[in-house]
Amino acid sequence: MAGISAAAERVSDQAQQGSGLQAVLALPGFRLLWLGQIFSQLADKFYIVLMVFLIAQNWAQTTDISSGPLAEAADLLRQQGVGSNPGLSSGGVGPDAQLITLLTTGIFAANTLPAILLGSLAGVWADRWPKRAVMVASNGLRTLITLAVPFMLLPGPSWLGLSWGYWGLLVITFLESCLTQFFAPAEL
């Protein structure tokens, strides 16, 4: 406890030397935390954009939607006019755009479901555990999981008409979002 109170006194002394933002930016620990949070928030936002880009670049042209569940879903989208553009002569969008819509919906669902299913429980657990340990562990695990993304671009077998890489991206996105449910309450 003596170490904590001594550190608090040092922070208090340093904060009194300046005012407002200048005072906290003078603290090296705060600058590191702030910089880390900036990169973490940017990475979270770019992750979903990257997933949509990977789907559009890697699976939109190579996935066959002429039959099966994807064809039925694409037909339903076409009937409902999802993604239709009145300026197009065909009155709608091509199968590639419909497929991208379907596949990105899977990514968004994998990213959202952990918040619905795990959010409250993860918040309770994160409040009971040391916050720094939760933040470091969840960010470290999120980093390791995300490093598997390039391997999902390798060719491989298909399941339900989709490449194993797409299913891998769904799993990676789901796990990354599960870990985020622990990180978010710990950072507050």
mmCIF file with all atom_site columns, C-alpha atoms in Angstrom:
data_model
loop_
_atom_site.group_PDB
_atom_site.id
_atom_site.type_symbol
_atom_site.label_atom_id
_atom_site.label_alt_id
_atom_site.label_comp_id
_atom_site.label_asym_id
_atom_site.label_entity_id
_atom_site.label_seq_id
_atom_site.pdbx_PDB_ins_code
_atom_site.Cartn_x
_atom_site.Cartn_y
_atom_site.Cartn_z
_atom_site.occupancy
_atom_site.B_iso_or_equiv
_atom_site.pdbx_formal_charge
_atom_site.auth_seq_id
_atom_site.auth_comp_id
_atom_site.auth_asym_id
_atom_site.auth_atom_id
_atom_site.pdbx_PDB_model_num
ATOM 1   C CA . MET A 1 1   ? 0.000   0.000   0.000   1.00 0.00 ? 1   MET A CA 1
ATOM 2   C CA . ALA A 1 2   ? 2.885   2.345   0.718   1.00 0.00 ? 2   ALA A CA 1
ATOM 3   C CA . GLY A 1 3   ? 4.049   2.007   -2.886  1.00 0.00 ? 3   GLY A CA 1
ATOM 4   C CA . ILE A 1 4   ? 0.623   2.950   -4.206  1.00 0.00 ? 4   ILE A CA 1
ATOM 5   C CA . SER A 1 5   ? 0.305   6.010   -1.987  1.00 0.00 ? 5   SER A CA 1
ATOM 6   C CA . ALA A 1 6   ? 3.831   7.156   -2.885  1.00 0.00 ? 6   ALA A CA 1
ATOM 7   C CA . ALA A 1 7   ? 3.003   6.804   -6.588  1.00 0.00 ? 7   ALA A CA 1
ATOM 8   C CA . ALA A 1 8   ? -0.247  8.713   -6.072  1.00 0.00 ? 8   ALA A CA 1
ATOM 9   C CA . GLU A 1 9   ? 1.654   11.530  -4.358  1.00 0.00 ? 9   GLU A CA 1
ATOM 10  C CA . ARG A 1 10  ? 4.149   11.713  -7.256  1.00 0.00 ? 10  ARG A CA 1
ATOM 11  C CA . VAL A 1 11  ? 1.291   11.885  -9.764  1.00 0.00 ? 11  VAL A CA 1
ATOM 12  C CA . SER A 1 12  ? -0.421  14.542  -7.662  1.00 0.00 ? 12  SER A CA 1
ATOM 13  C CA . ASP A 1 13  ? 2.801   16.588  -7.446  1.00 0.00 ? 13  ASP A CA 1
ATOM 14  C CA . GLN A 1 14  ? 3.362   16.291  -11.199 1.00 0.00 ? 14  GLN A CA 1
ATOM 15  C CA . ALA A 1 15  ? -0.244  17.223  -11.968 1.00 0.00 ? 15  ALA A CA 1
ATOM 16  C CA . GLN A 1 16  ? -0.044  20.339  -9.804  1.00 0.00 ? 16  GLN A CA 1
ATOM 17  C CA . GLN A 1 17  ? 2.863   21.634  -11.894 1.00 0.00 ? 17  GLN A CA 1
ATOM 18  C CA . GLY A 1 18  ? 0.567   22.148  -14.909 1.00 0.00 ? 18  GLY A CA 1
ATOM 19  C CA . SER A 1 19  ? -3.109  22.312  -15.591 1.00 0.00 ? 19  SER A CA 1
ATOM 20  C CA . GLY A 1 20  ? -5.587  20.383  -17.694 1.00 0.00 ? 20  GLY A CA 1
ATOM 21  C CA . LEU A 1 21  ? -4.373  18.397  -20.654 1.00 0.00 ? 21  LEU A CA 1
ATOM 22  C CA . GLN A 1 22  ? -0.778  19.611  -20.334 1.00 0.00 ? 22  GLN A CA 1
ATOM 23  C CA . ALA A 1 23  ? -0.580  18.187  -16.830 1.00 0.00 ? 23  ALA A CA 1
ATOM 24  C CA . VAL A 1 24  ? -1.680  14.692  -17.787 1.00 0.00 ? 24  VAL A CA 1
ATOM 25  C CA . LEU A 1 25  ? 0.375   14.660  -20.983 1.00 0.00 ? 25  LEU A CA 1
ATOM 26  C CA . ALA A 1 26  ? 3.425   15.398  -18.847 1.00 0.00 ? 26  ALA A CA 1
ATOM 27  C CA . LEU A 1 27  ? 2.984   11.971  -17.228 1.00 0.00 ? 27  LEU A CA 1
ATOM 28  C CA . PRO A 1 28  ? 4.905   9.325   -19.222 1.00 0.00 ? 28  PRO A CA 1
ATOM 29  C CA . GLY A 1 29  ? 2.630   6.510   -18.045 1.00 0.00 ? 29  GLY A CA 1
ATOM 30  C CA . PHE A 1 30  ? -0.466  8.337   -19.233 1.00 0.00 ? 30  PHE A CA 1
ATOM 31  C CA . ARG A 1 31  ? 1.106   9.091   -22.610 1.00 0.00 ? 31  ARG A CA 1
ATOM 32  C CA . LEU A 1 32  ? 1.892   5.402   -23.112 1.00 0.00 ? 32  LEU A CA 1
ATOM 33  C CA . LEU A 1 33  ? -1.611  4.370   -22.069 1.00 0.00 ? 33  LEU A CA 1
ATOM 34  C CA . TRP A 1 34  ? -3.190  6.978   -24.327 1.00 0.00 ? 34  TRP A CA 1
ATOM 35  C CA . LEU A 1 35  ? -1.041  6.001   -27.302 1.00 0.00 ? 35  LEU A CA 1
ATOM 36  C CA . GLY A 1 36  ? -1.859  2.341   -26.737 1.00 0.00 ? 36  GLY A CA 1
ATOM 37  C CA . GLN A 1 37  ? -5.567  3.118   -26.590 1.00 0.00 ? 37  GLN A CA 1
ATOM 38  C CA . ILE A 1 38  ? -5.410  5.146   -29.801 1.00 0.00 ? 38  ILE A CA 1
ATOM 39  C CA . PHE A 1 39  ? -3.824  2.235   -31.675 1.00 0.00 ? 39  PHE A CA 1
ATOM 40  C CA . SER A 1 40  ? -6.198  -0.269  -30.077 1.00 0.00 ? 40  SER A CA 1
ATOM 41  C CA . GLN A 1 41  ? -9.292  1.733   -31.062 1.00 0.00 ? 41  GLN A CA 1
ATOM 42  C CA . LEU A 1 42  ? -8.018  2.237   -34.614 1.00 0.00 ? 42  LEU A CA 1
ATOM 43  C CA . ALA A 1 43  ? -7.268  -1.471  -34.946 1.00 0.00 ? 43  ALA A CA 1
ATOM 44  C CA . ASP A 1 44  ? -10.767 -2.370  -33.739 1.00 0.00 ? 44  ASP A CA 1
ATOM 45  C CA . LYS A 1 45  ? -12.352 -0.126  -36.354 1.00 0.00 ? 45  LYS A CA 1
ATOM 46  C CA . PHE A 1 46  ? -10.090 -1.188  -39.216 1.00 0.00 ? 46  PHE A CA 1
ATOM 47  C CA . TYR A 1 47  ? -10.639 -4.881  -38.448 1.00 0.00 ? 47  TYR A CA 1
ATOM 48  C CA . ILE A 1 48  ? -14.218 -4.975  -39.727 1.00 0.00 ? 48  ILE A CA 1
ATOM 49  C CA . VAL A 1 49  ? -13.328 -2.890  -42.789 1.00 0.00 ? 49  VAL A CA 1
ATOM 50  C CA . LEU A 1 50  ? -10.488 -5.327  -43.499 1.00 0.00 ? 50  LEU A CA 1
ATOM 51  C CA . MET A 1 51  ? -12.860 -8.301  -43.245 1.00 0.00 ? 51  MET A CA 1
ATOM 52  C CA . VAL A 1 52  ? -15.266 -6.747  -45.776 1.00 0.00 ? 52  VAL A CA 1
ATOM 53  C CA . PHE A 1 53  ? -12.338 -6.006  -48.102 1.00 0.00 ? 53  PHE A CA 1
ATOM 54  C CA . LEU A 1 54  ? -11.011 -9.578  -47.813 1.00 0.00 ? 54  LEU A CA 1
ATOM 55  C CA . ILE A 1 55  ? -14.444 -10.995 -48.595 1.00 0.00 ? 55  ILE A CA 1
ATOM 56  C CA . ALA A 1 56  ? -14.850 -8.759  -51.639 1.00 0.00 ? 56  ALA A CA 1
ATOM 57  C CA . GLN A 1 57  ? -11.368 -9.547  -52.937 1.00 0.00 ? 57  GLN A CA 1
ATOM 58  C CA . ASN A 1 58  ? -11.118 -13.259 -52.176 1.00 0.00 ? 58  ASN A CA 1
ATOM 59  C CA . TRP A 1 59  ? -14.526 -14.896 -52.141 1.00 0.00 ? 59  TRP A CA 1
ATOM 60  C CA . ALA A 1 60  ? -16.961 -12.820 -54.172 1.00 0.00 ? 60  ALA A CA 1
ATOM 61  C CA . GLN A 1 61  ? -15.714 -14.111 -57.535 1.00 0.00 ? 61  GLN A CA 1
ATOM 62  C CA . THR A 1 62  ? -14.756 -17.644 -56.484 1.00 0.00 ? 62  THR A CA 1
ATOM 63  C CA . THR A 1 63  ? -17.872 -18.709 -54.567 1.00 0.00 ? 63  THR A CA 1
ATOM 64  C CA . ASP A 1 64  ? -20.581 -20.468 -56.560 1.00 0.00 ? 64  ASP A CA 1
ATOM 65  C CA . ILE A 1 65  ? -24.052 -19.260 -55.633 1.00 0.00 ? 65  ILE A CA 1
ATOM 66  C CA . SER A 1 66  ? -25.929 -21.015 -58.419 1.00 0.00 ? 66  SER A CA 1
ATOM 67  C CA . SER A 1 67  ? -27.490 -23.522 -56.018 1.00 0.00 ? 67  SER A CA 1
ATOM 68  C CA . GLY A 1 68  ? -27.837 -24.253 -52.328 1.00 0.00 ? 68  GLY A CA 1
ATOM 69  C CA . PRO A 1 69  ? -28.509 -22.042 -49.330 1.00 0.00 ? 69  PRO A CA 1
ATOM 70  C CA . LEU A 1 70  ? -26.474 -19.115 -50.677 1.00 0.00 ? 70  LEU A CA 1
ATOM 71  C CA . ALA A 1 71  ? -28.491 -19.077 -53.904 1.00 0.00 ? 71  ALA A CA 1
ATOM 72  C CA . GLU A 1 72  ? -31.745 -19.047 -51.942 1.00 0.00 ? 72  GLU A CA 1
ATOM 73  C CA . ALA A 1 73  ? -30.529 -16.178 -49.754 1.00 0.00 ? 73  ALA A CA 1
ATOM 74  C CA . ALA A 1 74  ? -29.301 -14.232 -52.805 1.00 0.00 ? 74  ALA A CA 1
ATOM 75  C CA . ASP A 1 75  ? -32.688 -14.718 -54.501 1.00 0.00 ? 75  ASP A CA 1
ATOM 76  C CA . LEU A 1 76  ? -34.438 -13.443 -51.390 1.00 0.00 ? 76  LEU A CA 1
ATOM 77  C CA . LEU A 1 77  ? -32.172 -10.366 -51.366 1.00 0.00 ? 77  LEU A CA 1
ATOM 78  C CA . ARG A 1 78  ? -32.900 -9.781  -55.043 1.00 0.00 ? 78  ARG A CA 1
ATOM 79  C CA . GLN A 1 79  ? -36.660 -10.023 -54.476 1.00 0.00 ? 79  GLN A CA 1
ATOM 80  C CA . GLN A 1 80  ? -36.492 -7.558  -51.585 1.00 0.00 ? 80  GLN A CA 1
ATOM 81  C CA . GLY A 1 81  ? -34.383 -5.144  -53.608 1.00 0.00 ? 81  GLY A CA 1
ATOM 82  C CA . VAL A 1 82  ? -31.500 -5.143  -51.125 1.00 0.00 ? 82  VAL A CA 1
ATOM 83  C CA . GLY A 1 83  ? -28.626 -3.275  -52.677 1.00 0.00 ? 83  GLY A CA 1
ATOM 84  C CA . SER A 1 84  ? -30.634 -2.389  -55.772 1.00 0.00 ? 84  SER A CA 1
ATOM 85  C CA . ASN A 1 85  ? -29.623 0.673   -57.691 1.00 0.00 ? 85  ASN A CA 1
ATOM 86  C CA . PRO A 1 86  ? -32.260 2.269   -59.934 1.00 0.00 ? 86  PRO A CA 1
ATOM 87  C CA . GLY A 1 87  ? -29.492 3.674   -62.123 1.00 0.00 ? 87  GLY A CA 1
ATOM 88  C CA . LEU A 1 88  ? -28.439 0.204   -63.248 1.00 0.00 ? 88  LEU A CA 1
ATOM 89  C CA . SER A 1 89  ? -30.039 -1.011  -66.460 1.00 0.00 ? 89  SER A CA 1
ATOM 90  C CA . SER A 1 90  ? -30.785 -4.412  -64.927 1.00 0.00 ? 90  SER A CA 1
ATOM 91  C CA . GLY A 1 91  ? -32.731 -2.777  -62.088 1.00 0.00 ? 91  GLY A CA 1
ATOM 92  C CA . GLY A 1 92  ? -30.646 -4.524  -59.427 1.00 0.00 ? 92  GLY A CA 1
ATOM 93  C CA . VAL A 1 93  ? -27.217 -5.680  -58.496 1.00 0.00 ? 93  VAL A CA 1
ATOM 94  C CA . GLY A 1 94  ? -25.148 -8.539  -59.733 1.00 0.00 ? 94  GLY A CA 1
ATOM 95  C CA . PRO A 1 95  ? -24.589 -11.787 -57.900 1.00 0.00 ? 95  PRO A CA 1
ATOM 96  C CA . ASP A 1 96  ? -21.173 -10.609 -56.680 1.00 0.00 ? 96  ASP A CA 1
ATOM 97  C CA . ALA A 1 97  ? -22.696 -7.704  -54.754 1.00 0.00 ? 97  ALA A CA 1
ATOM 98  C CA . GLN A 1 98  ? -25.380 -9.957  -53.309 1.00 0.00 ? 98  GLN A CA 1
ATOM 99  C CA . LEU A 1 99  ? -22.775 -12.477 -52.230 1.00 0.00 ? 99  LEU A CA 1
ATOM 100 C CA . ILE A 1 100 ? -20.649 -9.765  -50.626 1.00 0.00 ? 100 ILE A CA 1
ATOM 101 C CA . THR A 1 101 ? -23.749 -8.598  -48.749 1.00 0.00 ? 101 THR A CA 1
ATOM 102 C CA . LEU A 1 102 ? -24.459 -12.124 -47.510 1.00 0.00 ? 102 LEU A CA 1
ATOM 103 C CA . LEU A 1 103 ? -20.885 -12.874 -46.493 1.00 0.00 ? 103 LEU A CA 1
ATOM 104 C CA . THR A 1 104 ? -20.334 -9.552  -44.736 1.00 0.00 ? 104 THR A CA 1
ATOM 105 C CA . THR A 1 105 ? -23.569 -10.085 -42.838 1.00 0.00 ? 105 THR A CA 1
ATOM 106 C CA . GLY A 1 106 ? -21.963 -13.218 -41.418 1.00 0.00 ? 106 GLY A CA 1
ATOM 107 C CA . ILE A 1 107 ? -18.933 -11.206 -40.310 1.00 0.00 ? 107 ILE A CA 1
ATOM 108 C CA . PHE A 1 108 ? -21.102 -8.530  -38.693 1.00 0.00 ? 108 PHE A CA 1
ATOM 109 C CA . ALA A 1 109 ? -23.137 -11.222 -36.916 1.00 0.00 ? 109 ALA A CA 1
ATOM 110 C CA . ALA A 1 110 ? -19.958 -12.916 -35.657 1.00 0.00 ? 110 ALA A CA 1
ATOM 111 C CA . ASN A 1 111 ? -18.784 -9.539  -34.374 1.00 0.00 ? 111 ASN A CA 1
ATOM 112 C CA . THR A 1 112 ? -22.104 -8.665  -32.688 1.00 0.00 ? 112 THR A CA 1
ATOM 113 C CA . LEU A 1 113 ? -23.223 -11.968 -31.143 1.00 0.00 ? 113 LEU A CA 1
ATOM 114 C CA . PRO A 1 114 ? -20.563 -12.004 -28.392 1.00 0.00 ? 114 PRO A CA 1
ATOM 115 C CA . ALA A 1 115 ? -21.766 -8.611  -27.168 1.00 0.00 ? 115 ALA A CA 1
ATOM 116 C CA . ILE A 1 116 ? -25.306 -9.948  -26.914 1.00 0.00 ? 116 ILE A CA 1
ATOM 117 C CA . LEU A 1 117 ? -24.440 -13.344 -25.455 1.00 0.00 ? 117 LEU A CA 1
ATOM 118 C CA . LEU A 1 118 ? -21.386 -12.571 -23.334 1.00 0.00 ? 118 LEU A CA 1
ATOM 119 C CA . GLY A 1 119 ? -21.337 -8.826  -22.686 1.00 0.00 ? 119 GLY A CA 1
ATOM 120 C CA . SER A 1 120 ? -22.939 -8.748  -19.241 1.00 0.00 ? 120 SER A CA 1
ATOM 121 C CA . LEU A 1 121 ? -21.107 -11.792 -17.895 1.00 0.00 ? 121 LEU A CA 1
ATOM 122 C CA . ALA A 1 122 ? -17.764 -10.614 -19.239 1.00 0.00 ? 122 ALA A CA 1
ATOM 123 C CA . GLY A 1 123 ? -18.325 -7.234  -17.594 1.00 0.00 ? 123 GLY A CA 1
ATOM 124 C CA . VAL A 1 124 ? -18.917 -8.849  -14.200 1.00 0.00 ? 124 VAL A CA 1
ATOM 125 C CA . TRP A 1 125 ? -15.830 -11.034 -14.522 1.00 0.00 ? 125 TRP A CA 1
ATOM 126 C CA . ALA A 1 126 ? -13.683 -8.152  -15.779 1.00 0.00 ? 126 ALA A CA 1
ATOM 127 C CA . ASP A 1 127 ? -14.729 -6.092  -12.743 1.00 0.00 ? 127 ASP A CA 1
ATOM 128 C CA . ARG A 1 128 ? -13.635 -8.869  -10.371 1.00 0.00 ? 128 ARG A CA 1
ATOM 129 C CA . TRP A 1 129 ? -10.232 -9.448  -11.955 1.00 0.00 ? 129 TRP A CA 1
ATOM 130 C CA . PRO A 1 130 ? -7.278  -7.013  -11.994 1.00 0.00 ? 130 PRO A CA 1
ATOM 131 C CA . LYS A 1 131 ? -8.055  -4.528  -14.755 1.00 0.00 ? 131 LYS A CA 1
ATOM 132 C CA . ARG A 1 132 ? -4.516  -4.228  -16.068 1.00 0.00 ? 132 ARG A CA 1
ATOM 133 C CA . ALA A 1 133 ? -4.164  -8.006  -16.349 1.00 0.00 ? 133 ALA A CA 1
ATOM 134 C CA . VAL A 1 134 ? -7.513  -8.281  -18.164 1.00 0.00 ? 134 VAL A CA 1
ATOM 135 C CA . MET A 1 135 ? -6.575  -5.521  -20.610 1.00 0.00 ? 135 MET A CA 1
ATOM 136 C CA . VAL A 1 136 ? -3.106  -6.899  -21.333 1.00 0.00 ? 136 VAL A CA 1
ATOM 137 C CA . ALA A 1 137 ? -4.291  -10.507 -21.636 1.00 0.00 ? 137 ALA A CA 1
ATOM 138 C CA . SER A 1 138 ? -7.267  -9.703  -23.854 1.00 0.00 ? 138 SER A CA 1
ATOM 139 C CA . ASN A 1 139 ? -5.236  -7.437  -26.144 1.00 0.00 ? 139 ASN A CA 1
ATOM 140 C CA . GLY A 1 140 ? -2.450  -10.009 -26.347 1.00 0.00 ? 140 GLY A CA 1
ATOM 141 C CA . LEU A 1 141 ? -4.876  -12.798 -27.207 1.00 0.00 ? 141 LEU A CA 1
ATOM 142 C CA . ARG A 1 142 ? -6.698  -10.597 -29.725 1.00 0.00 ? 142 ARG A CA 1
ATOM 143 C CA . THR A 1 143 ? -3.359  -9.902  -31.392 1.00 0.00 ? 143 THR A CA 1
ATOM 144 C CA . LEU A 1 144 ? -2.478  -13.602 -31.584 1.00 0.00 ? 144 LEU A CA 1
ATOM 145 C CA . ILE A 1 145 ? -5.889  -14.500 -32.981 1.00 0.00 ? 145 ILE A CA 1
ATOM 146 C CA . THR A 1 146 ? -5.712  -11.732 -35.584 1.00 0.00 ? 146 THR A CA 1
ATOM 147 C CA . LEU A 1 147 ? -2.300  -12.988 -36.734 1.00 0.00 ? 147 LEU A CA 1
ATOM 148 C CA . ALA A 1 148 ? -4.127  -16.051 -38.078 1.00 0.00 ? 148 ALA A CA 1
ATOM 149 C CA . VAL A 1 149 ? -6.055  -13.954 -40.639 1.00 0.00 ? 149 VAL A CA 1
ATOM 150 C CA . PRO A 1 150 ? -3.431  -14.245 -43.434 1.00 0.00 ? 150 PRO A CA 1
ATOM 151 C CA . PHE A 1 151 ? -3.627  -18.047 -43.201 1.00 0.00 ? 151 PHE A CA 1
ATOM 152 C CA . MET A 1 152 ? -7.334  -17.848 -44.022 1.00 0.00 ? 152 MET A CA 1
ATOM 153 C CA . LEU A 1 153 ? -6.389  -16.587 -47.486 1.00 0.00 ? 153 LEU A CA 1
ATOM 154 C CA . LEU A 1 154 ? -4.676  -19.867 -48.368 1.00 0.00 ? 154 LEU A CA 1
ATOM 155 C CA . PRO A 1 155 ? -6.572  -22.232 -50.651 1.00 0.00 ? 155 PRO A CA 1
ATOM 156 C CA . GLY A 1 156 ? -8.344  -25.113 -49.013 1.00 0.00 ? 156 GLY A CA 1
ATOM 157 C CA . PRO A 1 157 ? -11.477 -27.213 -48.925 1.00 0.00 ? 157 PRO A CA 1
ATOM 158 C CA . SER A 1 158 ? -15.008 -25.861 -49.064 1.00 0.00 ? 158 SER A CA 1
ATOM 159 C CA . TRP A 1 159 ? -17.873 -26.409 -46.661 1.00 0.00 ? 159 TRP A CA 1
ATOM 160 C CA . LEU A 1 160 ? -21.464 -25.511 -47.561 1.00 0.00 ? 160 LEU A CA 1
ATOM 161 C CA . GLY A 1 161 ? -20.165 -23.910 -50.738 1.00 0.00 ? 161 GLY A CA 1
ATOM 162 C CA . LEU A 1 162 ? -17.758 -21.560 -48.962 1.00 0.00 ? 162 LEU A CA 1
ATOM 163 C CA . SER A 1 163 ? -14.005 -21.720 -48.565 1.00 0.00 ? 163 SER A CA 1
ATOM 164 C CA . TRP A 1 164 ? -12.603 -22.818 -45.222 1.00 0.00 ? 164 TRP A CA 1
ATOM 165 C CA . GLY A 1 165 ? -10.924 -19.407 -45.070 1.00 0.00 ? 165 GLY A CA 1
ATOM 166 C CA . TYR A 1 166 ? -14.281 -17.645 -44.823 1.00 0.00 ? 166 TYR A CA 1
ATOM 167 C CA . TRP A 1 167 ? -15.370 -19.925 -41.988 1.00 0.00 ? 167 TRP A CA 1
ATOM 168 C CA . GLY A 1 168 ? -12.019 -19.247 -40.333 1.00 0.00 ? 168 GLY A CA 1
ATOM 169 C CA . LEU A 1 169 ? -12.628 -15.494 -40.576 1.00 0.00 ? 169 LEU A CA 1
ATOM 170 C CA . LEU A 1 170 ? -16.001 -15.984 -38.902 1.00 0.00 ? 170 LEU A CA 1
ATOM 171 C CA . VAL A 1 171 ? -14.386 -17.904 -36.030 1.00 0.00 ? 171 VAL A CA 1
ATOM 172 C CA . ILE A 1 172 ? -11.557 -15.375 -35.692 1.00 0.00 ? 172 ILE A CA 1
ATOM 173 C CA . THR A 1 173 ? -14.026 -12.474 -35.689 1.00 0.00 ? 173 THR A CA 1
ATOM 174 C CA . PHE A 1 174 ? -16.214 -14.214 -33.102 1.00 0.00 ? 174 PHE A CA 1
ATOM 175 C CA . LEU A 1 175 ? -13.257 -14.960 -30.786 1.00 0.00 ? 175 LEU A CA 1
ATOM 176 C CA . GLU A 1 176 ? -11.832 -11.457 -31.208 1.00 0.00 ? 176 GLU A CA 1
ATOM 177 C CA . SER A 1 177 ? -15.194 -9.995  -30.270 1.00 0.00 ? 177 SER A CA 1
ATOM 178 C CA . CYS A 1 178 ? -15.482 -12.331 -27.253 1.00 0.00 ? 178 CYS A CA 1
ATOM 179 C CA . LEU A 1 179 ? -12.153 -11.032 -25.956 1.00 0.00 ? 179 LEU A CA 1
ATOM 180 C CA . THR A 1 180 ? -13.275 -7.459  -26.608 1.00 0.00 ? 180 THR A CA 1
ATOM 181 C CA . GLN A 1 181 ? -16.194 -8.055  -24.231 1.00 0.00 ? 181 GLN A CA 1
ATOM 182 C CA . PHE A 1 182 ? -13.640 -8.493  -21.430 1.00 0.00 ? 182 PHE A CA 1
ATOM 183 C CA . PHE A 1 183 ? -11.384 -5.651  -22.554 1.00 0.00 ? 183 PHE A CA 1
ATOM 184 C CA . ALA A 1 184 ? -14.051 -2.945  -22.875 1.00 0.00 ? 184 ALA A CA 1
ATOM 185 C CA . PRO A 1 185 ? -15.288 -2.933  -19.246 1.00 0.00 ? 185 PRO A CA 1
ATOM 186 C CA . ALA A 1 186 ? -11.737 -3.281  -17.919 1.00 0.00 ? 186 ALA A CA 1
ATOM 187 C CA . GLU A 1 187 ? -10.617 -0.116  -19.700 1.00 0.00 ? 187 GLU A CA 1
ATOM 188 C CA . LEU A 1 188 ? -13.317 2.037   -18.076 1.00 0.00 ? 188 LEU A CA 1
#
